[in-house]
């Protein structure tokens, strides 16, 4: 039985949070909303509890979790804090930036996938913060989806994957950003972005003065060059085959329009509307134009929606991999399994 608790994200009910926190404290699993995506949480300091996350998700045991805290001061409890970490936390927390630091002993190996580093962030979501505070332990949480599937951005997605399989799901509405956090490694000589997200390389550079981007952020990664174990796994994928069209916007849109006409049953994922394509097959993500994706991204919702509709091919519009677009293209390329057509 999965307890489903619906809460108001701007004023979460104390009784509901107390129930969920008690589940965390007693070693259970609770899915909860954050501003990026929904997380599947367990007590980060309890290896046996964290192990249940891997089992529920079908996640490879060497793929570490992000540890969520509700207070900047809690960072020192689990990681070796550096001046850069302090600066970043001061500017971006609570928010969608995860930092990787040397871990302290208190963090079990299950949480870090056997690594001696730990990834930490403080989410910008009242429900997540209330849950962590009330549980009074850091919460390890990867995205609350079955391994390999698109990340969940609303409770219905979590219910689809985990109803009956975990102890509790907190429904706090849609995730505001809709894409996982930026993961920044602070243990390398130059701070390195392992996974792009809403906080851009430019944002990090403005604070630290320098930043590198791991090649996996834009291209394919294998065993050899994966710095973060999560990078080497197939990810974010819908059931349908997906082709991503990249290049100059007008050309990309013209090509998709042509392909959609030829492949009548394909789904079409767009940032810029193509009026000639029927609403029945197209889904617009991230607003109405690719010039305007500054605040949210609905690609995961769209990928799941296409699966629900049963389409077997998705034609997707690529956008410029700049700013937040870098993160969006990282996910789309991986979701497409690198089936990319350069127009
Ligand atoms: P998820 O929360 O499911 O989006 O996955 C967490 C991401 O953070 C994965 O890509 C992990 O590989 C990455 N991550 C977590 N801990 C570490 C770490 N200690 N070093 C490098 N990457 C990490
Ligand atoms: Mg994930």
mmCIF file of C-alpha atoms and ligand atoms in Angstrom:
data_model
loop_
_atom_site.group_PDB
_atom_site.id
_atom_site.type_symbol
_atom_site.label_atom_id
_atom_site.label_comp_id
_atom_site.label_asym_id
_atom_site.label_seq_id
_atom_site.Cartn_x
_atom_site.Cartn_y
_atom_site.Cartn_z
ATOM 1 C CA UNK A 1 0.000 0.000 0.000
ATOM 2 C CA UNK A 2 1.292 3.417 -0.933
ATOM 3 C CA UNK A 3 0.063 6.330 1.150
ATOM 4 C CA UNK A 4 -0.718 9.257 -1.139
ATOM 5 C CA UNK A 5 -0.700 12.633 0.578
ATOM 6 C CA UNK A 6 -1.924 15.662 -1.332
ATOM 7 C CA UNK A 7 -0.528 18.913 0.015
ATOM 8 C CA UNK A 8 -0.640 22.586 -0.875
ATOM 9 C CA UNK A 9 2.859 23.361 -2.167
ATOM 10 C CA UNK A 10 2.769 26.912 -0.819
ATOM 11 C CA UNK A 11 1.558 25.864 2.630
ATOM 12 C CA UNK A 12 2.092 22.133 3.188
ATOM 13 C CA UNK A 13 -0.105 20.536 5.859
ATOM 14 C CA UNK A 14 1.945 19.846 8.994
ATOM 15 C CA UNK A 15 0.161 16.581 9.772
ATOM 16 C CA UNK A 16 0.874 15.168 6.302
ATOM 17 C CA UNK A 17 4.531 16.196 6.458
ATOM 18 C CA UNK A 18 4.859 14.643 9.927
ATOM 19 C CA UNK A 19 3.510 11.315 8.631
ATOM 20 C CA UNK A 20 5.918 11.283 5.672
ATOM 21 C CA UNK A 21 8.848 12.333 7.873
ATOM 22 C CA UNK A 22 8.091 9.475 10.250
ATOM 23 C CA UNK A 23 8.296 7.044 7.309
ATOM 24 C CA UNK A 24 11.725 8.453 6.380
ATOM 25 C CA UNK A 25 12.910 8.184 9.987
ATOM 26 C CA UNK A 26 11.838 4.568 10.189
ATOM 27 C CA UNK A 27 13.734 3.593 7.046
ATOM 28 C CA UNK A 28 10.934 3.818 4.461
ATOM 29 C CA UNK A 29 10.691 5.425 1.008
ATOM 30 C CA UNK A 30 8.843 8.691 0.311
ATOM 31 C CA UNK A 31 8.516 10.352 -3.090
ATOM 32 C CA UNK A 32 8.310 14.130 -2.812
ATOM 33 C CA UNK A 33 8.191 17.170 -5.093
ATOM 34 C CA UNK A 34 11.106 19.526 -5.643
ATOM 35 C CA UNK A 35 11.421 22.497 -8.004
ATOM 36 C CA UNK A 36 13.375 20.347 -10.495
ATOM 37 C CA UNK A 37 11.660 16.939 -10.583
ATOM 38 C CA UNK A 38 10.104 14.566 -8.018
ATOM 39 C CA UNK A 39 12.614 12.701 -5.850
ATOM 40 C CA UNK A 40 12.407 9.209 -4.346
ATOM 41 C CA UNK A 41 13.765 9.736 -0.850
ATOM 42 C CA UNK A 42 15.211 7.757 2.043
ATOM 43 C CA UNK A 43 17.311 8.609 5.088
ATOM 44 C CA UNK A 44 20.725 9.338 3.508
ATOM 45 C CA UNK A 45 22.539 8.136 6.624
ATOM 46 C CA UNK A 46 20.836 4.723 6.624
ATOM 47 C CA UNK A 47 22.454 2.400 4.082
ATOM 48 C CA UNK A 48 19.702 -0.210 4.327
ATOM 49 C CA UNK A 49 17.026 2.405 3.606
ATOM 50 C CA UNK A 50 18.982 3.784 0.632
ATOM 51 C CA UNK A 51 19.376 0.268 -0.743
ATOM 52 C CA UNK A 52 15.588 0.098 -1.083
ATOM 53 C CA UNK A 53 15.719 3.056 -3.488
ATOM 54 C CA UNK A 54 18.025 1.154 -5.843
ATOM 55 C CA UNK A 55 15.740 -1.879 -5.665
ATOM 56 C CA UNK A 56 12.549 0.104 -6.293
ATOM 57 C CA UNK A 57 14.030 2.005 -9.242
ATOM 58 C CA UNK A 58 16.020 -0.877 -10.719
ATOM 59 C CA UNK A 59 18.965 1.520 -10.518
ATOM 60 C CA UNK A 60 22.529 0.190 -10.922
ATOM 61 C CA UNK A 61 24.166 0.231 -7.472
ATOM 62 C CA UNK A 62 27.175 2.277 -8.658
ATOM 63 C CA UNK A 63 24.963 5.236 -9.643
ATOM 64 C CA UNK A 64 25.078 7.571 -6.611
ATOM 65 C CA UNK A 65 22.259 9.632 -5.130
ATOM 66 C CA UNK A 66 21.940 13.329 -4.481
ATOM 67 C CA UNK A 67 21.665 14.128 -0.782
ATOM 68 C CA UNK A 68 19.087 16.809 -0.001
ATOM 69 C CA UNK A 69 19.419 19.131 2.975
ATOM 70 C CA UNK A 70 17.085 21.797 4.354
ATOM 71 C CA UNK A 71 19.696 24.074 5.843
ATOM 72 C CA UNK A 72 23.056 25.257 4.461
ATOM 73 C CA UNK A 73 24.669 24.451 7.788
ATOM 74 C CA UNK A 74 23.847 20.753 7.354
ATOM 75 C CA UNK A 75 26.416 20.574 4.542
ATOM 76 C CA UNK A 76 29.311 20.358 7.017
ATOM 77 C CA UNK A 77 27.726 17.326 8.637
ATOM 78 C CA UNK A 78 28.075 15.212 5.488
ATOM 79 C CA UNK A 79 30.825 16.808 3.341
ATOM 80 C CA UNK A 80 34.202 18.535 3.549
ATOM 81 C CA UNK A 81 33.138 22.109 2.893
ATOM 82 C CA UNK A 82 35.394 24.251 0.688
ATOM 83 C CA UNK A 83 35.363 28.042 0.136
ATOM 84 C CA UNK A 84 33.910 27.495 -3.360
ATOM 85 C CA UNK A 85 31.125 25.354 -1.927
ATOM 86 C CA UNK A 86 30.293 28.069 0.585
ATOM 87 C CA UNK A 87 30.194 30.743 -2.088
ATOM 88 C CA UNK A 88 27.946 28.691 -4.355
ATOM 89 C CA UNK A 89 25.585 27.738 -1.542
ATOM 90 C CA UNK A 90 25.332 31.405 -0.600
ATOM 91 C CA UNK A 91 24.314 32.388 -4.116
ATOM 92 C CA UNK A 92 22.291 29.417 -5.414
ATOM 93 C CA UNK A 93 20.762 27.617 -2.410
ATOM 94 C CA UNK A 94 17.998 26.851 -2.043
ATOM 95 C CA UNK A 95 18.031 26.055 -5.746
ATOM 96 C CA UNK A 96 18.779 23.646 -8.615
ATOM 97 C CA UNK A 97 22.548 23.343 -8.110
ATOM 98 C CA UNK A 98 24.070 20.095 -6.794
ATOM 99 C CA UNK A 99 27.699 20.200 -5.668
ATOM 100 C CA UNK A 100 30.039 17.222 -5.389
ATOM 101 C CA UNK A 101 32.503 17.291 -2.454
ATOM 102 C CA UNK A 102 34.594 14.843 -0.444
ATOM 103 C CA UNK A 103 32.205 12.952 1.808
ATOM 104 C CA UNK A 104 32.387 12.529 5.558
ATOM 105 C CA UNK A 105 32.358 9.094 7.192
ATOM 106 C CA UNK A 106 28.798 9.423 8.387
ATOM 107 C CA UNK A 107 27.544 9.008 4.791
ATOM 108 C CA UNK A 108 27.242 5.288 3.950
ATOM 109 C CA UNK A 109 28.650 3.851 0.725
ATOM 110 C CA UNK A 110 25.158 2.947 -0.515
ATOM 111 C CA UNK A 111 24.323 6.648 -0.755
ATOM 112 C CA UNK A 112 27.406 7.501 -2.820
ATOM 113 C CA UNK A 113 27.504 4.370 -4.949
ATOM 114 C CA UNK A 114 30.826 3.447 -3.334
ATOM 115 C CA UNK A 115 32.515 6.801 -4.134
ATOM 116 C CA UNK A 116 34.386 8.849 -1.537
ATOM 117 C CA UNK A 117 32.549 11.959 -2.726
ATOM 118 C CA UNK A 118 28.983 13.038 -2.081
ATOM 119 C CA UNK A 119 26.553 15.133 -4.152
ATOM 120 C CA UNK A 120 24.500 17.625 -2.124
ATOM 121 C CA UNK A 121 21.832 20.204 -2.744
ATOM 122 C CA UNK A 122 19.223 22.262 -0.912
ATOM 123 C CA UNK A 123 16.003 22.230 -2.947
ATOM 124 C CA UNK A 124 13.899 25.344 -3.456
ATOM 125 C CA UNK A 125 10.548 23.796 -2.613
ATOM 126 C CA UNK A 126 8.565 24.247 0.605
ATOM 127 C CA UNK A 127 7.335 20.643 0.672
ATOM 128 C CA UNK A 128 10.834 19.195 0.241
ATOM 129 C CA UNK A 129 12.299 21.561 2.838
ATOM 130 C CA UNK A 130 9.524 20.817 5.340
ATOM 131 C CA UNK A 131 9.964 17.062 4.876
ATOM 132 C CA UNK A 132 13.740 17.169 5.368
ATOM 133 C CA UNK A 133 13.481 19.476 8.410
ATOM 134 C CA UNK A 134 10.801 17.379 10.022
ATOM 135 C CA UNK A 135 12.643 14.092 9.356
ATOM 136 C CA UNK A 136 15.721 15.789 10.826
ATOM 137 C CA UNK A 137 18.086 13.760 8.608
ATOM 138 C CA UNK A 138 19.502 14.475 5.149
ATOM 139 C CA UNK A 139 17.434 12.731 2.458
ATOM 140 C CA UNK A 140 19.059 10.786 -0.374
ATOM 141 C CA UNK A 141 16.905 11.038 -3.461
ATOM 142 C CA UNK A 142 17.400 10.304 -7.119
ATOM 143 C CA UNK A 143 14.576 11.165 -9.508
ATOM 144 C CA UNK A 144 11.407 9.189 -8.684
ATOM 145 C CA UNK A 145 11.173 7.225 -11.932
ATOM 146 C CA UNK A 146 11.949 3.641 -12.860
ATOM 147 C CA UNK A 147 15.564 3.575 -14.016
ATOM 148 C CA UNK A 148 15.877 4.671 -17.646
ATOM 149 C CA UNK A 149 12.419 6.284 -17.890
ATOM 150 C CA UNK A 150 11.796 10.037 -18.164
ATOM 151 C CA UNK A 151 11.985 11.824 -14.818
ATOM 152 C CA UNK A 152 8.674 12.630 -13.093
ATOM 153 C CA UNK A 153 7.485 16.230 -12.941
ATOM 154 C CA UNK A 154 4.125 15.566 -11.306
ATOM 155 C CA UNK A 155 2.714 13.068 -8.817
ATOM 156 C CA UNK A 156 0.770 11.203 -11.526
ATOM 157 C CA UNK A 157 4.107 10.209 -13.111
ATOM 158 C CA UNK A 158 5.358 8.833 -9.790
ATOM 159 C CA UNK A 159 2.105 6.959 -9.220
ATOM 160 C CA UNK A 160 2.479 5.421 -12.695
ATOM 161 C CA UNK A 161 5.918 4.002 -11.790
ATOM 162 C CA UNK A 162 5.665 3.288 -8.060
ATOM 163 C CA UNK A 163 2.108 2.905 -6.793
ATOM 164 C CA UNK A 164 2.098 -0.121 -4.474
ATOM 165 C CA UNK A 165 5.898 -0.306 -4.476
ATOM 166 C CA UNK A 166 6.930 2.476 -2.077
ATOM 167 C CA UNK A 167 5.578 3.673 1.270
ATOM 168 C CA UNK A 168 4.400 7.168 0.432
ATOM 169 C CA UNK A 169 3.982 9.707 -2.371
ATOM 170 C CA UNK A 170 3.539 13.387 -1.543
ATOM 171 C CA UNK A 171 1.565 15.132 -4.273
ATOM 172 C CA UNK A 172 2.591 18.791 -4.313
ATOM 173 C CA UNK A 173 1.625 19.664 -7.889
ATOM 174 C CA UNK A 174 3.909 20.193 -10.890
ATOM 175 C CA UNK A 175 7.650 20.779 -10.599
ATOM 176 C CA UNK A 176 8.387 24.376 -11.529
ATOM 177 C CA UNK A 177 11.583 23.781 -13.545
ATOM 178 C CA UNK A 178 10.888 20.286 -14.856
ATOM 179 C CA UNK A 179 14.517 19.216 -15.393
ATOM 180 C CA UNK A 180 17.073 17.759 -12.956
ATOM 181 C CA UNK A 181 19.568 19.976 -11.133
ATOM 182 C CA UNK A 182 22.950 21.049 -12.460
ATOM 183 C CA UNK A 183 25.632 18.719 -11.033
ATOM 184 C CA UNK A 184 28.942 20.506 -10.387
ATOM 185 C CA UNK A 185 32.059 18.612 -9.317
ATOM 186 C CA UNK A 186 34.139 20.677 -6.894
ATOM 187 C CA UNK A 187 36.737 17.957 -6.309
ATOM 188 C CA UNK A 188 38.467 18.466 -9.659
ATOM 189 C CA UNK A 189 41.072 21.189 -10.168
ATOM 190 C CA UNK A 190 38.675 23.271 -12.223
ATOM 191 C CA UNK A 191 35.026 23.076 -11.094
ATOM 192 C CA UNK A 192 33.366 20.873 -13.688
ATOM 193 C CA UNK A 193 29.754 20.589 -14.765
ATOM 194 C CA UNK A 194 28.937 16.884 -14.952
ATOM 195 C CA UNK A 195 25.268 17.383 -15.755
ATOM 196 C CA UNK A 196 23.886 20.675 -17.084
ATOM 197 C CA UNK A 197 20.720 22.087 -15.546
ATOM 198 C CA UNK A 198 18.855 25.302 -14.896
ATOM 199 C CA UNK A 199 21.946 26.884 -13.291
ATOM 200 C CA UNK A 200 24.120 27.463 -16.358
ATOM 201 C CA UNK A 201 27.922 27.308 -16.793
ATOM 202 C CA UNK A 202 27.867 31.121 -17.057
ATOM 203 C CA UNK A 203 26.048 31.364 -13.707
ATOM 204 C CA UNK A 204 28.758 29.240 -12.069
ATOM 205 C CA UNK A 205 31.589 31.119 -13.764
ATOM 206 C CA UNK A 206 30.193 34.425 -12.504
ATOM 207 C CA UNK A 207 30.621 33.181 -8.938
ATOM 208 C CA UNK A 208 33.803 31.077 -9.125
ATOM 209 C CA UNK A 209 35.664 32.735 -11.991
ATOM 210 C CA UNK A 210 36.179 29.506 -13.891
ATOM 211 C CA UNK A 211 34.224 26.442 -14.925
ATOM 212 C CA UNK A 212 34.732 23.450 -17.197
ATOM 213 C CA UNK A 213 32.034 21.410 -18.890
ATOM 214 C CA UNK A 214 32.445 17.657 -18.990
ATOM 215 C CA UNK A 215 32.204 16.305 -22.576
ATOM 216 C CA UNK A 216 29.269 14.172 -21.419
ATOM 217 C CA UNK A 217 27.195 17.328 -21.028
ATOM 218 C CA UNK A 218 26.973 17.715 -24.781
ATOM 219 C CA UNK A 219 27.874 14.345 -26.242
ATOM 220 C CA UNK A 220 27.941 10.631 -25.743
ATOM 221 C CA UNK A 221 29.726 9.132 -22.750
ATOM 222 C CA UNK A 222 31.012 5.614 -22.261
ATOM 223 C CA UNK A 223 32.695 3.683 -19.443
ATOM 224 C CA UNK A 224 36.006 5.334 -20.291
ATOM 225 C CA UNK A 225 35.207 9.000 -19.840
ATOM 226 C CA UNK A 226 32.254 8.883 -17.449
ATOM 227 C CA UNK A 227 33.195 10.987 -14.449
ATOM 228 C CA UNK A 228 29.817 10.590 -12.864
ATOM 229 C CA UNK A 229 28.576 6.998 -13.011
ATOM 230 C CA UNK A 230 25.102 8.213 -13.952
ATOM 231 C CA UNK A 231 26.448 9.543 -17.238
ATOM 232 C CA UNK A 232 27.035 6.195 -18.844
ATOM 233 C CA UNK A 233 23.531 4.871 -18.487
ATOM 234 C CA UNK A 234 20.798 5.170 -21.097
ATOM 235 C CA UNK A 235 18.441 7.699 -19.708
ATOM 236 C CA UNK A 236 15.275 9.722 -19.924
ATOM 237 C CA UNK A 237 14.021 7.526 -22.731
ATOM 238 C CA UNK A 238 10.434 7.190 -23.893
ATOM 239 C CA UNK A 239 9.200 3.814 -25.193
ATOM 240 C CA UNK A 240 8.894 5.251 -28.690
ATOM 241 C CA UNK A 241 11.844 5.632 -31.016
ATOM 242 C CA UNK A 242 12.896 9.257 -31.047
ATOM 243 C CA UNK A 243 14.703 11.332 -33.654
ATOM 244 C CA UNK A 244 16.137 14.733 -32.771
ATOM 245 C CA UNK A 245 16.496 17.359 -35.497
ATOM 246 C CA UNK A 246 19.243 19.904 -34.935
ATOM 247 C CA UNK A 247 20.391 22.949 -36.884
ATOM 248 C CA UNK A 248 19.109 26.341 -37.927
ATOM 249 C CA UNK A 249 15.635 26.835 -36.507
ATOM 250 C CA UNK A 250 13.722 27.543 -39.747
ATOM 251 C CA UNK A 251 15.303 24.556 -41.482
ATOM 252 C CA UNK A 252 14.635 22.249 -38.565
ATOM 253 C CA UNK A 253 10.969 23.263 -38.442
ATOM 254 C CA UNK A 254 10.567 22.823 -42.208
ATOM 255 C CA UNK A 255 12.119 19.371 -42.056
ATOM 256 C CA UNK A 256 9.944 18.264 -39.134
ATOM 257 C CA UNK A 257 6.839 19.529 -40.968
ATOM 258 C CA UNK A 258 7.814 17.409 -43.962
ATOM 259 C CA UNK A 259 8.589 14.295 -41.920
ATOM 260 C CA UNK A 260 5.375 14.649 -39.908
ATOM 261 C CA UNK A 261 3.381 14.698 -43.150
ATOM 262 C CA UNK A 262 5.093 11.516 -44.330
ATOM 263 C CA UNK A 263 4.864 9.720 -40.974
ATOM 264 C CA UNK A 264 1.247 10.331 -40.088
ATOM 265 C CA UNK A 265 1.279 8.508 -36.758
ATOM 266 C CA UNK A 266 4.446 10.104 -35.382
ATOM 267 C CA UNK A 267 4.370 12.366 -32.348
ATOM 268 C CA UNK A 268 5.977 15.792 -32.721
ATOM 269 C CA UNK A 269 7.747 17.566 -29.847
ATOM 270 C CA UNK A 270 8.207 21.281 -30.453
ATOM 271 C CA UNK A 271 9.431 24.454 -28.800
ATOM 272 C CA UNK A 272 8.184 26.581 -31.720
ATOM 273 C CA UNK A 273 4.711 25.909 -32.997
ATOM 274 C CA UNK A 274 4.222 24.567 -36.529
ATOM 275 C CA UNK A 275 0.620 25.596 -37.312
ATOM 276 C CA UNK A 276 0.204 23.009 -40.090
ATOM 277 C CA UNK A 277 0.624 20.047 -37.726
ATOM 278 C CA UNK A 278 -2.477 18.701 -35.989
ATOM 279 C CA UNK A 279 -2.820 19.236 -32.251
ATOM 280 C CA UNK A 280 -3.521 15.525 -31.971
ATOM 281 C CA UNK A 281 0.092 14.635 -32.605
ATOM 282 C CA UNK A 282 2.112 17.650 -31.493
ATOM 283 C CA UNK A 283 3.075 18.728 -27.988
ATOM 284 C CA UNK A 284 4.520 22.157 -27.349
ATOM 285 C CA UNK A 285 7.039 22.247 -24.518
ATOM 286 C CA UNK A 286 8.571 25.177 -22.675
ATOM 287 C CA UNK A 287 6.268 27.968 -23.794
ATOM 288 C CA UNK A 288 5.462 28.909 -27.356
ATOM 289 C CA UNK A 289 8.853 29.685 -28.729
ATOM 290 C CA UNK A 290 12.404 28.491 -28.337
ATOM 291 C CA UNK A 291 13.442 32.088 -27.575
ATOM 292 C CA UNK A 292 11.548 31.887 -24.377
ATOM 293 C CA UNK A 293 12.542 28.779 -22.398
ATOM 294 C CA UNK A 294 13.776 30.527 -19.332
ATOM 295 C CA UNK A 295 11.565 29.275 -16.598
ATOM 296 C CA UNK A 296 10.326 25.776 -17.229
ATOM 297 C CA UNK A 297 10.631 22.793 -19.431
ATOM 298 C CA UNK A 298 7.940 20.230 -20.122
ATOM 299 C CA UNK A 299 9.894 17.671 -22.117
ATOM 300 C CA UNK A 300 9.511 14.808 -19.622
ATOM 301 C CA UNK A 301 5.800 15.371 -19.372
ATOM 302 C CA UNK A 302 5.616 15.303 -23.182
ATOM 303 C CA UNK A 303 7.688 12.103 -23.489
ATOM 304 C CA UNK A 304 5.413 10.314 -21.030
ATOM 305 C CA UNK A 305 2.347 11.708 -22.790
ATOM 306 C CA UNK A 306 3.548 10.320 -26.134
ATOM 307 C CA UNK A 307 3.994 6.913 -24.491
ATOM 308 C CA UNK A 308 0.450 7.107 -23.116
ATOM 309 C CA UNK A 309 -0.844 7.929 -26.578
ATOM 310 C CA UNK A 310 1.060 4.924 -27.900
ATOM 311 C CA UNK A 311 3.024 6.660 -30.673
ATOM 312 C CA UNK A 312 5.981 4.613 -31.872
ATOM 313 C CA UNK A 313 8.044 7.465 -33.320
ATOM 314 C CA UNK A 314 8.748 10.926 -31.899
ATOM 315 C CA UNK A 315 10.142 13.734 -34.056
ATOM 316 C CA UNK A 316 11.742 16.331 -31.784
ATOM 317 C CA UNK A 317 12.926 19.875 -32.393
ATOM 318 C CA UNK A 318 16.463 20.590 -31.220
ATOM 319 C CA UNK A 319 17.316 24.067 -29.933
ATOM 320 C CA UNK A 320 20.534 26.009 -29.408
ATOM 321 C CA UNK A 321 22.572 24.329 -26.644
ATOM 322 C CA UNK A 322 23.095 27.623 -24.817
ATOM 323 C CA UNK A 323 22.044 28.726 -21.355
ATOM 324 C CA UNK A 324 19.241 26.468 -20.102
ATOM 325 C CA UNK A 325 19.162 25.061 -23.661
ATOM 326 C CA UNK A 326 22.384 23.147 -22.912
ATOM 327 C CA UNK A 327 20.561 21.120 -20.241
ATOM 328 C CA UNK A 328 17.505 20.597 -22.411
ATOM 329 C CA UNK A 329 19.598 19.357 -25.346
ATOM 330 C CA UNK A 330 21.603 17.053 -23.046
ATOM 331 C CA UNK A 331 18.339 15.331 -22.029
ATOM 332 C CA UNK A 332 16.826 15.280 -25.528
ATOM 333 C CA UNK A 333 19.985 13.800 -27.064
ATOM 334 C CA UNK A 334 20.084 11.052 -24.480
ATOM 335 C CA UNK A 335 16.344 10.423 -24.723
ATOM 336 C CA UNK A 336 16.831 9.993 -28.480
ATOM 337 C CA UNK A 337 19.720 7.590 -27.863
ATOM 338 C CA UNK A 338 21.793 10.013 -29.985
ATOM 339 C CA UNK A 339 19.588 9.531 -33.073
ATOM 340 C CA UNK A 340 20.311 13.011 -34.340
ATOM 341 C CA UNK A 341 19.661 14.440 -37.780
ATOM 342 C CA UNK A 342 21.695 17.548 -38.537
ATOM 343 C CA UNK A 343 19.533 19.597 -40.869
HETATM 344 P P1 LIG B 1 19.304 11.593 -10.306
HETATM 345 O O1 LIG B 1 19.054 12.229 -8.983
HETATM 346 O O2 LIG B 1 18.578 10.324 -10.566
HETATM 347 O O3 LIG B 1 19.045 12.580 -11.363
HETATM 348 O O4 LIG B 1 20.825 11.213 -10.302
HETATM 349 C C1 LIG B 1 21.800 11.904 -9.566
HETATM 350 C C2 LIG B 1 22.914 12.320 -10.451
HETATM 351 O O5 LIG B 1 23.991 12.866 -9.669
HETATM 352 C C3 LIG B 1 23.494 11.152 -11.225
HETATM 353 O O6 LIG B 1 23.785 11.558 -12.539
HETATM 354 C C4 LIG B 1 24.744 10.831 -10.455
HETATM 355 O O7 LIG B 1 25.699 10.138 -11.209
HETATM 356 C C5 LIG B 1 25.203 12.205 -9.978
HETATM 357 N N1 LIG B 1 26.002 12.070 -8.759
HETATM 358 C C6 LIG B 1 25.559 11.778 -7.534
HETATM 359 N N2 LIG B 1 26.585 11.674 -6.667
HETATM 360 C C7 LIG B 1 27.713 11.899 -7.359
HETATM 361 C C8 LIG B 1 29.102 11.914 -7.020
HETATM 362 N N3 LIG B 1 29.527 11.671 -5.789
HETATM 363 N N4 LIG B 1 29.988 12.198 -8.005
HETATM 364 C C9 LIG B 1 29.565 12.447 -9.248
HETATM 365 N N5 LIG B 1 28.249 12.442 -9.632
HETATM 366 C C10 LIG B 1 27.341 12.169 -8.705
HETATM 367 MG MG1 LIG B 2 17.374 10.283 -12.581
#
